Tab-separated table of C-alpha atoms in Angstrom:
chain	number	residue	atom	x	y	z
A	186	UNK	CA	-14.236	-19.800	-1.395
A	187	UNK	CA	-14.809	-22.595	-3.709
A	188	UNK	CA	-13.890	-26.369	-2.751
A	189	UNK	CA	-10.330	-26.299	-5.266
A	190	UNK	CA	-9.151	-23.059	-3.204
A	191	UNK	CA	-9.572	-24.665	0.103
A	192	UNK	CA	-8.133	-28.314	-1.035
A	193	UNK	CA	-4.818	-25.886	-2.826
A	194	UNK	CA	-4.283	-24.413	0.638
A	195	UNK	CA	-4.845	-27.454	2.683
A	196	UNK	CA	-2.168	-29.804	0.476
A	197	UNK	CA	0.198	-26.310	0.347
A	198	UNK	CA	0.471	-26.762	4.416
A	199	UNK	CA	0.553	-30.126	4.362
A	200	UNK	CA	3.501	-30.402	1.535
A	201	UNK	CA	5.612	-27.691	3.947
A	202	UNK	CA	5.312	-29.369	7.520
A	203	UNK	CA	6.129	-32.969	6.094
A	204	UNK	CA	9.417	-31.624	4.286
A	205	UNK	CA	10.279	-29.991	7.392
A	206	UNK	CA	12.939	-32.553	8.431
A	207	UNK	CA	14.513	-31.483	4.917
A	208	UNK	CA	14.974	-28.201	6.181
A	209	UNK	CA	13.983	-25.538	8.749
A	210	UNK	CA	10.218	-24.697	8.231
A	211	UNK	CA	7.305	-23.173	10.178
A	212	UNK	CA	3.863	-22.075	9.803
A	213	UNK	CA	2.790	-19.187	11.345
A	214	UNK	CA	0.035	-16.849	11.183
A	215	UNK	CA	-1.956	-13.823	12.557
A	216	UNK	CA	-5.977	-13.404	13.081
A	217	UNK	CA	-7.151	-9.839	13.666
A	218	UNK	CA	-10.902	-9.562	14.486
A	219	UNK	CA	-12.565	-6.526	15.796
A	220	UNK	CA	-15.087	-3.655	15.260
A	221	UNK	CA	-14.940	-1.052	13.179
A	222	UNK	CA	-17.412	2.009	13.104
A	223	UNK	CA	-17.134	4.241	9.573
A	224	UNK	CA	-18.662	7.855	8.987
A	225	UNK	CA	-18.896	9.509	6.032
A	226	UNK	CA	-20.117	12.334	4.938
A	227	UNK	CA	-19.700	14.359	1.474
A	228	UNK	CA	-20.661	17.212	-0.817
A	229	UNK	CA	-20.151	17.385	-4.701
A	230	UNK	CA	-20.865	20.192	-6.783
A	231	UNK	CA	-21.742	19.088	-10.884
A	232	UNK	CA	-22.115	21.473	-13.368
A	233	UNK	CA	-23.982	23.627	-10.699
A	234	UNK	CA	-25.764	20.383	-9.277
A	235	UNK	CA	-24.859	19.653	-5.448
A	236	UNK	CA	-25.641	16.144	-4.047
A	237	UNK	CA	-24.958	15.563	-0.079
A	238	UNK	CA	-24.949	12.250	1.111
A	239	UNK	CA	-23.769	10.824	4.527
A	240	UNK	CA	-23.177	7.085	5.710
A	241	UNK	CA	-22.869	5.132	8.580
A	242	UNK	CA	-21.085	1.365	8.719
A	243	UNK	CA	-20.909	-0.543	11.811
A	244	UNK	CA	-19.738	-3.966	11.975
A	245	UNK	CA	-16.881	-6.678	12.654
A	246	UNK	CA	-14.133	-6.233	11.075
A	247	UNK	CA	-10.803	-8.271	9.882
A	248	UNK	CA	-7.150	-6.502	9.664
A	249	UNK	CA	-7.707	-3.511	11.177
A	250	UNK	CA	-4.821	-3.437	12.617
A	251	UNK	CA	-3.248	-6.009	10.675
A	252	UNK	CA	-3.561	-8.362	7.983
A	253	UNK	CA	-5.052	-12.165	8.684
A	254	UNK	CA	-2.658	-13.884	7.650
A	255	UNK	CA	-1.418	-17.481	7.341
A	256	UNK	CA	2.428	-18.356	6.089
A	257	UNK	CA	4.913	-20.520	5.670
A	258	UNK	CA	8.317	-19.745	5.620
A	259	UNK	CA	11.580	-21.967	5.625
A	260	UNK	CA	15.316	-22.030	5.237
A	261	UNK	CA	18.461	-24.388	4.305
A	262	UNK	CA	21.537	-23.860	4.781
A	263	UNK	CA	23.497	-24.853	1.622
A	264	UNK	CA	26.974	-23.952	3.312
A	265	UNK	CA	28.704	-21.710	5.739
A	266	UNK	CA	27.965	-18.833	3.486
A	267	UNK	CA	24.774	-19.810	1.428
A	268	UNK	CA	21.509	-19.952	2.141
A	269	UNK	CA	17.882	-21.069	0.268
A	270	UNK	CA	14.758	-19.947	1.621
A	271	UNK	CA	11.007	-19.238	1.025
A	272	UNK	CA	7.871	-17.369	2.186
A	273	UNK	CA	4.140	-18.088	1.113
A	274	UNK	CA	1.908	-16.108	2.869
A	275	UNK	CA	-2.222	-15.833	2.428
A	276	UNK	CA	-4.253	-13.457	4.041
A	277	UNK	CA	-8.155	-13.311	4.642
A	278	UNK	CA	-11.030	-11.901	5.842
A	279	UNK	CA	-11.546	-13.709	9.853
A	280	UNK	CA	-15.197	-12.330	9.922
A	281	UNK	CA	-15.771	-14.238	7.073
A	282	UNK	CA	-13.299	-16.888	6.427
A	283	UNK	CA	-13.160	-15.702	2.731
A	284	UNK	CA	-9.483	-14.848	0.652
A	285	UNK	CA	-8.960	-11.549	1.272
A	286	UNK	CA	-7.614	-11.559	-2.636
A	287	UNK	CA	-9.628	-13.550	-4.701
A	288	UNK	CA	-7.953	-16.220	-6.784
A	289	UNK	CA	-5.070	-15.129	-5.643
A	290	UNK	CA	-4.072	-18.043	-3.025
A	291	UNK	CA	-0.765	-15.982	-1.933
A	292	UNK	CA	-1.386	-12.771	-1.968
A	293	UNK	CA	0.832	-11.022	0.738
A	294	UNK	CA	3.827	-12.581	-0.193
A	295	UNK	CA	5.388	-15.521	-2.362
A	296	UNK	CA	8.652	-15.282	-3.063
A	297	UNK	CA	11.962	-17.480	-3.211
A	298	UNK	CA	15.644	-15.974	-2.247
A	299	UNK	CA	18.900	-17.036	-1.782
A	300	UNK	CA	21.087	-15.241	1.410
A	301	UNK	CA	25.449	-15.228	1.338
A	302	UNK	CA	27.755	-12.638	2.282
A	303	UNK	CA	27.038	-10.633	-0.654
A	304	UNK	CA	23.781	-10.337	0.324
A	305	UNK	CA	20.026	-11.128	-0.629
A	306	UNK	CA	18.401	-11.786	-3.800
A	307	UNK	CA	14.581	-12.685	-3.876
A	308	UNK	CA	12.099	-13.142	-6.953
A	309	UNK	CA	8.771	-13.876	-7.246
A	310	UNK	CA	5.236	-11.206	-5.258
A	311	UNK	CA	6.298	-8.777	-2.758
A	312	UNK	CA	5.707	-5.427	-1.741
A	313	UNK	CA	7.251	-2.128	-3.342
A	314	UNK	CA	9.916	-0.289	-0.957
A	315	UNK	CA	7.506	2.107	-0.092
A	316	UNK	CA	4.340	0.326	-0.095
A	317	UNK	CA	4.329	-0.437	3.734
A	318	UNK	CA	3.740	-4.635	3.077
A	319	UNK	CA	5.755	-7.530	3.774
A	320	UNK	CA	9.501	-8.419	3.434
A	321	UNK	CA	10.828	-5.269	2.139
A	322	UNK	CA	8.858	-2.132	3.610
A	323	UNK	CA	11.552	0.305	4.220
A	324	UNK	CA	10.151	3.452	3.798
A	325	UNK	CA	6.968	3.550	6.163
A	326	UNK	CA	8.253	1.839	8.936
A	327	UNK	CA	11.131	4.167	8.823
A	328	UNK	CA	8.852	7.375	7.884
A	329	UNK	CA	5.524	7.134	9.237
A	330	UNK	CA	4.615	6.295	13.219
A	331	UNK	CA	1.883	4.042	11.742
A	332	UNK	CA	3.517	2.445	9.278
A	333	UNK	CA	0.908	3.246	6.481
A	334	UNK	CA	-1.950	3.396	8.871
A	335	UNK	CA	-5.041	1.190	9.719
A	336	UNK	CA	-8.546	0.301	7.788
A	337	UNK	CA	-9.148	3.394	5.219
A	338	UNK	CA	-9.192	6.412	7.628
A	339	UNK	CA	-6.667	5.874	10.472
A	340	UNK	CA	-3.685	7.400	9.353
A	341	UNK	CA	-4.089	5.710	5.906
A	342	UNK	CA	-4.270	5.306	2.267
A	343	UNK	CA	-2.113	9.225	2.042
A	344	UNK	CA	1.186	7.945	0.255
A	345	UNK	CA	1.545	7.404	-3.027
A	346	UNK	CA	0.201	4.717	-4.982
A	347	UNK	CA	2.416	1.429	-4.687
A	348	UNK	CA	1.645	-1.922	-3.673
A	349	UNK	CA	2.253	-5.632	-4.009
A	350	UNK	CA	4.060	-6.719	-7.336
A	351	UNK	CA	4.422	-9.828	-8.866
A	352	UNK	CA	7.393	-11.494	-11.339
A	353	UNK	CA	9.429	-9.090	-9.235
A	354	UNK	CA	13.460	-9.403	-8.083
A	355	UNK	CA	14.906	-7.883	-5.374
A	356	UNK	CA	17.819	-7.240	-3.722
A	357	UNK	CA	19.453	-6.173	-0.463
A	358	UNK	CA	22.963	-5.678	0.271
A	359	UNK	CA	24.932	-6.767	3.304
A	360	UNK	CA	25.165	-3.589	6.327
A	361	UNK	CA	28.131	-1.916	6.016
A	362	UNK	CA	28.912	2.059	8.258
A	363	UNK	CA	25.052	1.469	8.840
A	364	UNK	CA	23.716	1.526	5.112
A	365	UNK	CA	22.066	-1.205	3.182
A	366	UNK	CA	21.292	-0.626	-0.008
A	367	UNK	CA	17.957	-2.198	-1.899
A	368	UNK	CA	16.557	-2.544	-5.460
A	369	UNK	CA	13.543	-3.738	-7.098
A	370	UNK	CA	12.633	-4.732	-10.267
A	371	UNK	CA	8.979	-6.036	-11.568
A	372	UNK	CA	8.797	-7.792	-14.649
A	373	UNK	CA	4.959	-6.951	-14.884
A	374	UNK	CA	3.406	-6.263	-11.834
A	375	UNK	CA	0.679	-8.194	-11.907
A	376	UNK	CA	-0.339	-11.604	-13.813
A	377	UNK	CA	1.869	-12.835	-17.579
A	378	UNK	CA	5.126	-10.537	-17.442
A	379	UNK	CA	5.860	-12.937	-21.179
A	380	UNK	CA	4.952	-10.063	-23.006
A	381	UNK	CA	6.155	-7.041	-24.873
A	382	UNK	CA	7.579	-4.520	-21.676
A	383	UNK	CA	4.960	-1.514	-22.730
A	384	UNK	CA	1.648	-3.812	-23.056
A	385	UNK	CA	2.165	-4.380	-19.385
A	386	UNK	CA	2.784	-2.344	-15.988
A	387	UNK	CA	6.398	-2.556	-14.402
A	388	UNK	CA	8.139	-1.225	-11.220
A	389	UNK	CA	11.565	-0.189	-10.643
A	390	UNK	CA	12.957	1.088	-7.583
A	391	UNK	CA	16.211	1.879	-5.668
A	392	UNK	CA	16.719	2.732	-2.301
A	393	UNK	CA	18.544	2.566	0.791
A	394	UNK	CA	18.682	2.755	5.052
A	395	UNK	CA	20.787	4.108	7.548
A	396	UNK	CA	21.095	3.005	11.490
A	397	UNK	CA	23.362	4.650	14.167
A	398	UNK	CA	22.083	4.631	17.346
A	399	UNK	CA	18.751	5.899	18.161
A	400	UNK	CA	18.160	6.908	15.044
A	401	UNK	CA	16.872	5.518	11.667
A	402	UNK	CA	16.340	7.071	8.156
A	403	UNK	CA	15.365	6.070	4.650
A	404	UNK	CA	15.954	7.573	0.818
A	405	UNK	CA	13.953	5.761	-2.119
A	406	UNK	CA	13.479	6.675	-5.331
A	407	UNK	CA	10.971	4.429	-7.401
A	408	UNK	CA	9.004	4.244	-11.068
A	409	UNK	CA	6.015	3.004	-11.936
A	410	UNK	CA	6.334	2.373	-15.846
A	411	UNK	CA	2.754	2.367	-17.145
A	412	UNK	CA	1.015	0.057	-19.316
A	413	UNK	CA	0.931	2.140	-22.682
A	414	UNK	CA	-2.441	-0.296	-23.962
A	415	UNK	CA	-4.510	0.542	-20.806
A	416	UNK	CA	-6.096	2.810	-23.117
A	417	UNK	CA	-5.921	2.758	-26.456
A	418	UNK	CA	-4.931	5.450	-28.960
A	419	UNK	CA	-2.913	7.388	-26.562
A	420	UNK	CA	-0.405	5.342	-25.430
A	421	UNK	CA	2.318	8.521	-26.313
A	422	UNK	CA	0.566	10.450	-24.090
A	423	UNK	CA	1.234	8.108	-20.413
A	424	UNK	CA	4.015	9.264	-18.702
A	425	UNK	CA	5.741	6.920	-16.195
A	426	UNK	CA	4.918	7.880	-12.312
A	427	UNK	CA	7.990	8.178	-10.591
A	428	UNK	CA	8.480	9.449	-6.842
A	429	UNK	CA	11.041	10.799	-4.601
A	430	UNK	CA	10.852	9.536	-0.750
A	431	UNK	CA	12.871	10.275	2.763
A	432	UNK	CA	11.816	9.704	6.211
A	433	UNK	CA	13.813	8.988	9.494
A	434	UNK	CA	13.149	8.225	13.164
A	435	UNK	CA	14.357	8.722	16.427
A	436	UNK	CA	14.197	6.689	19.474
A	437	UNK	CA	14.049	8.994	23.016
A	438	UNK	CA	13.086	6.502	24.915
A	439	UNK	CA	9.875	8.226	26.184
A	440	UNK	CA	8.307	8.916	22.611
A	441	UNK	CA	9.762	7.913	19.089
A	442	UNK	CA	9.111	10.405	16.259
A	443	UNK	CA	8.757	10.295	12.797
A	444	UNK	CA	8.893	12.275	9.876
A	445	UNK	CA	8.117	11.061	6.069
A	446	UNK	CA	8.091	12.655	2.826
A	447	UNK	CA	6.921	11.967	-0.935
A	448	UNK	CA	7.526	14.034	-4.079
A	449	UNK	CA	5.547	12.398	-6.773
A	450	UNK	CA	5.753	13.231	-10.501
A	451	UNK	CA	2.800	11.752	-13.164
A	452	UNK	CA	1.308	9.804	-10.225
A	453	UNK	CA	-2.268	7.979	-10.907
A	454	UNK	CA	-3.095	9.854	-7.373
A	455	UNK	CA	-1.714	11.859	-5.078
A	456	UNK	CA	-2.743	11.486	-1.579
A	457	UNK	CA	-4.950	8.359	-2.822
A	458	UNK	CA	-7.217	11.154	-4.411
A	459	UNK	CA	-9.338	10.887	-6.640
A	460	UNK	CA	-10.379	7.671	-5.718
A	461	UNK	CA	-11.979	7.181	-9.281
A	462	UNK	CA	-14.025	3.904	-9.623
A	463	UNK	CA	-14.645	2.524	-13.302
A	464	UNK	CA	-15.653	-0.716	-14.761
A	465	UNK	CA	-14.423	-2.549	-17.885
A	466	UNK	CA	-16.033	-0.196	-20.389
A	467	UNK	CA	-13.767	2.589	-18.523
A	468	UNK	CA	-10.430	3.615	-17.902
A	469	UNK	CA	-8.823	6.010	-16.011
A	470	UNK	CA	-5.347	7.437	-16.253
A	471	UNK	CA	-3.736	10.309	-13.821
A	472	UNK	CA	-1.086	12.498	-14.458
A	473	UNK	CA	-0.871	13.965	-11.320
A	474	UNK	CA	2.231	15.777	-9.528
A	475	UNK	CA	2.232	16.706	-6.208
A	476	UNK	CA	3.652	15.552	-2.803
A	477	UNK	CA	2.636	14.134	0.800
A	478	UNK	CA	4.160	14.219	4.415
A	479	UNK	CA	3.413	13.307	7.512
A	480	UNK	CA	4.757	14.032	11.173
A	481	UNK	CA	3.979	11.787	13.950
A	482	UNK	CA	5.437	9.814	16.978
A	483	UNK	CA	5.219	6.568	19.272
A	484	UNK	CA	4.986	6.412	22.382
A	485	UNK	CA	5.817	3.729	25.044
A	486	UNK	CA	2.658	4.092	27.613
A	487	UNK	CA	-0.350	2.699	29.371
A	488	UNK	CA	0.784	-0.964	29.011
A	489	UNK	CA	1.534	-0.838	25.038
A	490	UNK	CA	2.492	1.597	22.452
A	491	UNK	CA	0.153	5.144	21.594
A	492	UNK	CA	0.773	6.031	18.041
A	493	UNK	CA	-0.293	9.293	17.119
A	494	UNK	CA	-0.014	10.918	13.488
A	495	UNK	CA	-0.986	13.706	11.360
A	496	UNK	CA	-0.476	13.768	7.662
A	497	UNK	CA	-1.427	16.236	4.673
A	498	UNK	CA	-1.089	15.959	1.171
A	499	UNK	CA	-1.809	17.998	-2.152
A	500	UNK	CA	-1.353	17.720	-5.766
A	501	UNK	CA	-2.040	18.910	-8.951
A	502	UNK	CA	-2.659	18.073	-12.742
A	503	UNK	CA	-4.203	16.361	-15.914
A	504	UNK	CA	-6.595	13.169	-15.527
A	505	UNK	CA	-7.743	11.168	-18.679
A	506	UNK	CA	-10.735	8.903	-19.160
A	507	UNK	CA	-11.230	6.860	-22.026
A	508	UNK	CA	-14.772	4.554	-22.836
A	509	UNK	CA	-13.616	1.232	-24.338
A	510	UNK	CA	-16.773	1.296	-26.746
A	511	UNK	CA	-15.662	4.884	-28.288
A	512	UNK	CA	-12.724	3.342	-30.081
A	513	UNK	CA	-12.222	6.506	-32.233
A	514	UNK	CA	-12.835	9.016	-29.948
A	515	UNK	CA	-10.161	11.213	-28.453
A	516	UNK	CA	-10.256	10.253	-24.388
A	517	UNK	CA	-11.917	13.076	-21.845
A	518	UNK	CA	-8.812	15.356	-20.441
A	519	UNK	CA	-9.609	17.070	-17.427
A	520	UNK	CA	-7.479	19.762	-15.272
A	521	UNK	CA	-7.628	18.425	-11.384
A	522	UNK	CA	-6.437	19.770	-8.155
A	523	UNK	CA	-6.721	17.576	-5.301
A	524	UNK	CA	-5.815	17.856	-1.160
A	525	UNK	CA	-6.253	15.261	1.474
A	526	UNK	CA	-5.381	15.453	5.269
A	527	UNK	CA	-5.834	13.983	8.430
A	528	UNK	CA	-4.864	13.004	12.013
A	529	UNK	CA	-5.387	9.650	13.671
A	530	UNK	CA	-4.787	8.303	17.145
A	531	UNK	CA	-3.839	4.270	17.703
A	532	UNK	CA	-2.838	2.361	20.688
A	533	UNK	CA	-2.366	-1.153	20.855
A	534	UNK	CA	-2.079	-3.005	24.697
A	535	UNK	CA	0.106	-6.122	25.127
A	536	UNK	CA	-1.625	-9.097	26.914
A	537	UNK	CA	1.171	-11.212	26.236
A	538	UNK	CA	4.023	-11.658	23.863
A	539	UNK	CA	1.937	-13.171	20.973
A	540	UNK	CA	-1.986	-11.049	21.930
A	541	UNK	CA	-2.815	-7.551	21.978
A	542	UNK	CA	-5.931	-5.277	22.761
A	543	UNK	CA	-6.038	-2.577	20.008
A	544	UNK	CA	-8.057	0.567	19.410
A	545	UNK	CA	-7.780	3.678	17.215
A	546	UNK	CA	-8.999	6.715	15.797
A	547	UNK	CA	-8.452	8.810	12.798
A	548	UNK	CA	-10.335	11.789	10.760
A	549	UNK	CA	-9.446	11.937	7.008
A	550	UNK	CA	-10.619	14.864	4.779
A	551	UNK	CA	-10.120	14.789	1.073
A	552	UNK	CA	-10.946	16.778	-1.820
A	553	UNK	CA	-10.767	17.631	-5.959
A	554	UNK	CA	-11.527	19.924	-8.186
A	555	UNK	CA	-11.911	18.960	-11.945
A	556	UNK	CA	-12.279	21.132	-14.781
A	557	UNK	CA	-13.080	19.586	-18.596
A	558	UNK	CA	-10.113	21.110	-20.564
A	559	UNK	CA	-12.430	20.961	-23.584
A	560	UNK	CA	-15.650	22.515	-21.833
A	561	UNK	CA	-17.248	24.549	-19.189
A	562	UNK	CA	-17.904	21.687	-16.914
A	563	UNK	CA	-16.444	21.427	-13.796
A	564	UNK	CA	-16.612	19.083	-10.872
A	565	UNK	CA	-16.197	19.547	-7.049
A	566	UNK	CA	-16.301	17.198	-3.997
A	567	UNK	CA	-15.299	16.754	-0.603
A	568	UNK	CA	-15.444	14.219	1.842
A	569	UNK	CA	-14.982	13.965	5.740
A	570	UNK	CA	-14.579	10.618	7.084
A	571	UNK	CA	-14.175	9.598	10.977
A	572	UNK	CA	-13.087	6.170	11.773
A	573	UNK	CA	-12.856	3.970	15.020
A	574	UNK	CA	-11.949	0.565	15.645
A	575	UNK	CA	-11.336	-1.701	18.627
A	576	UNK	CA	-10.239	-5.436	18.551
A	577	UNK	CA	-7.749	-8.564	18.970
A	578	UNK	CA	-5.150	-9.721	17.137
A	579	UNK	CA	-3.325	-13.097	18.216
A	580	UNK	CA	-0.110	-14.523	16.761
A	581	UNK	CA	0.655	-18.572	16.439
């Protein structure tokens, strides 16, 4: 973290807690430090050429359960029936003190809205409806017992592929019978959105919850609208991901469960496979359908809540890869099948109303099949991953 980032931050805080007589703001936060133990352990098959290989990672770890953050959020009250307000929140790495999201200085969440009877409009970064983050996560913490899971392999990274968008507006309606209704918009989801719409990546989604009693459920439907010059000279050929997703909840008393379910069409993964890793002479462009659920439940016991999940996931389709030096070649199509499931065990222990003990537990296995359209090579691989953490996490 270089000495500008630090002095940004510092001046940030300090701008926010002097205006505070101007209006109603706080800084909070959230430090999560613990261990985390990783196996893995995999098999690929190339062209008739296997490779094994197996690791072991042991070490302290930051957001396990969840994100470091630090925020600020305020509100003013313009009248009896409108409202301004604001959250900036950072989050980093406590093992390490580093951004968790370089240059980035905030990365969870940065966003502006205005409240009144009509409801909520916000613009600026925020999470997708069903990427489990910030402000407006409606599907997983209505779908899925973890709420999209913890580190890589405890109940995680199994939905499809949304996340945190900038130059984005949102909106949520007032309740009314026990629905409130939601929409999304991002102008470009990440950096300049001043540009023509298909020479950068947008999101678009619509959704809506329902509360009686006990019980809880959630319908979203959402688009990912590519970026037609990720690779170039087959632009016509990206189709936009969009998915379909439901989940719901019921509270027993003794045990909460949950169900959740995705339908994904053109998706970049399904299941977050193939995790594909290029570089900038690369690109890589899925075109995947396929769909993902997961059962589990919550449980009020031994001093805290037991969360306990299983989840599987399985898709099917075309996958393109493109070399940025090749400018007139035609890009690499491949046919791909790909599954992924797990199971994962958390429980986190109250000490007190702002620290809890944690620990958790989750197997993941995942696997693909590719096929060159345009040849006889194929590709196979496989991985089994076991996970366990243990730490702290204290609110302020």
């Amino acid at each position: 973290m270089n000495s500008f980032k630090k002095s940004s931050f510092a001046v940030a805080l300090m701008v926010a807690v002097g205006s505070a007589q101007a209006a109603s703001v706080e800084v909070y936060g959230t430090v999560d430090t613990g261990l985390l133990y990783t196996h893995e352990s995999s098999d690929s098959k190339d062209n008739n050429k296997k490779i094994h290989e197996s690791a072991d990672n042991w070490g302290v770890a930051s957001g396990t359960n969840t994100a470091s953050v630090i925020g600020i959020r305020g509100m003013e009250n313009i009248s009896d029936d409108l409202s301004v307000g604001f959250v900036l929140e950072n989050s980093f790495n406590s093992d390490d003190g580093s951004f968790a999201e370089e240059n980035t200085l905030f990365d969870k969440e940065a966003q502006l809205f205005v409240t009144s009877s009509f409801g909520t409009v916000s613009l600026g970064r925020m999470g997708a409806l069903t990427a489990g983050e910030g402000t407006y996560d409606i599907f997983m913490v209505n779908g899925d017992a973890m709420d999209g899971g913890y580190a890589d392999y405890i109940g995680a990274g199994y939905w499809m592929d949304r996340g945190i968008y900038d130059n984005m507006i949102s909106f949520q309606s007032p309740e009314f019978a026990g629905i409130t209704a939601f929409a999304q918009y991002s102008f470009g989801t990440s950096g300049d959105d001043m540009m023509p719409s298909r020479d950068k990546e947008r999101y678009a989604a619509l959704g809506a919850t329902f509360s009686t009693g006990n019980f809880s459920a959630v319908a979203v439907v959402d688009t990912v609208m590519k970026n037609r010059q990720t690779v170039t000279g087959y632009d016509k050929a990206i189709d936009d991901a969009m998915a379909f997703s439901i989940g719901a909840n019921y509270d027993m008393g003794f045990m909460k469960p949950f169900i959740g379910f995705q339908y994904g069409q053109h998706e970049q993964m399904i299941g977050g496979v193939p995790g594909v890793e290029t570089d900038e002479t690369e690109s890589y462009v899925g075109d995947l359908d396929g769909y993902a659920v997961a059962v589990g439940s919550a449980f009020p016991i031994w001093g805290g809540e037991l969360q306990v999940s299983v989840y599987y996931a399985d898709g099917d389709g075309k996958a393109y890869g493109y070399y940025q030096d090749e400018t007139t070649q035609s890009p690499e199509v491949s046919k791909m099948n790909v599954k992924r499931y797990g199971v994962a065990l958390f429980h986190n222990y109250e000490l007190s109303k702002r620290t809890s003990l944690y620990a958790g537990i989750g197997y993941d296995y995942q696997e693909y099949d590719e096929s060159d359209v345009n040849s006889s090579e194929k590709e196979h691989f496989e991985q089994d991953s076991v996970q366990v953490g243990v730490g702290l996490v204290h609110n302020f």
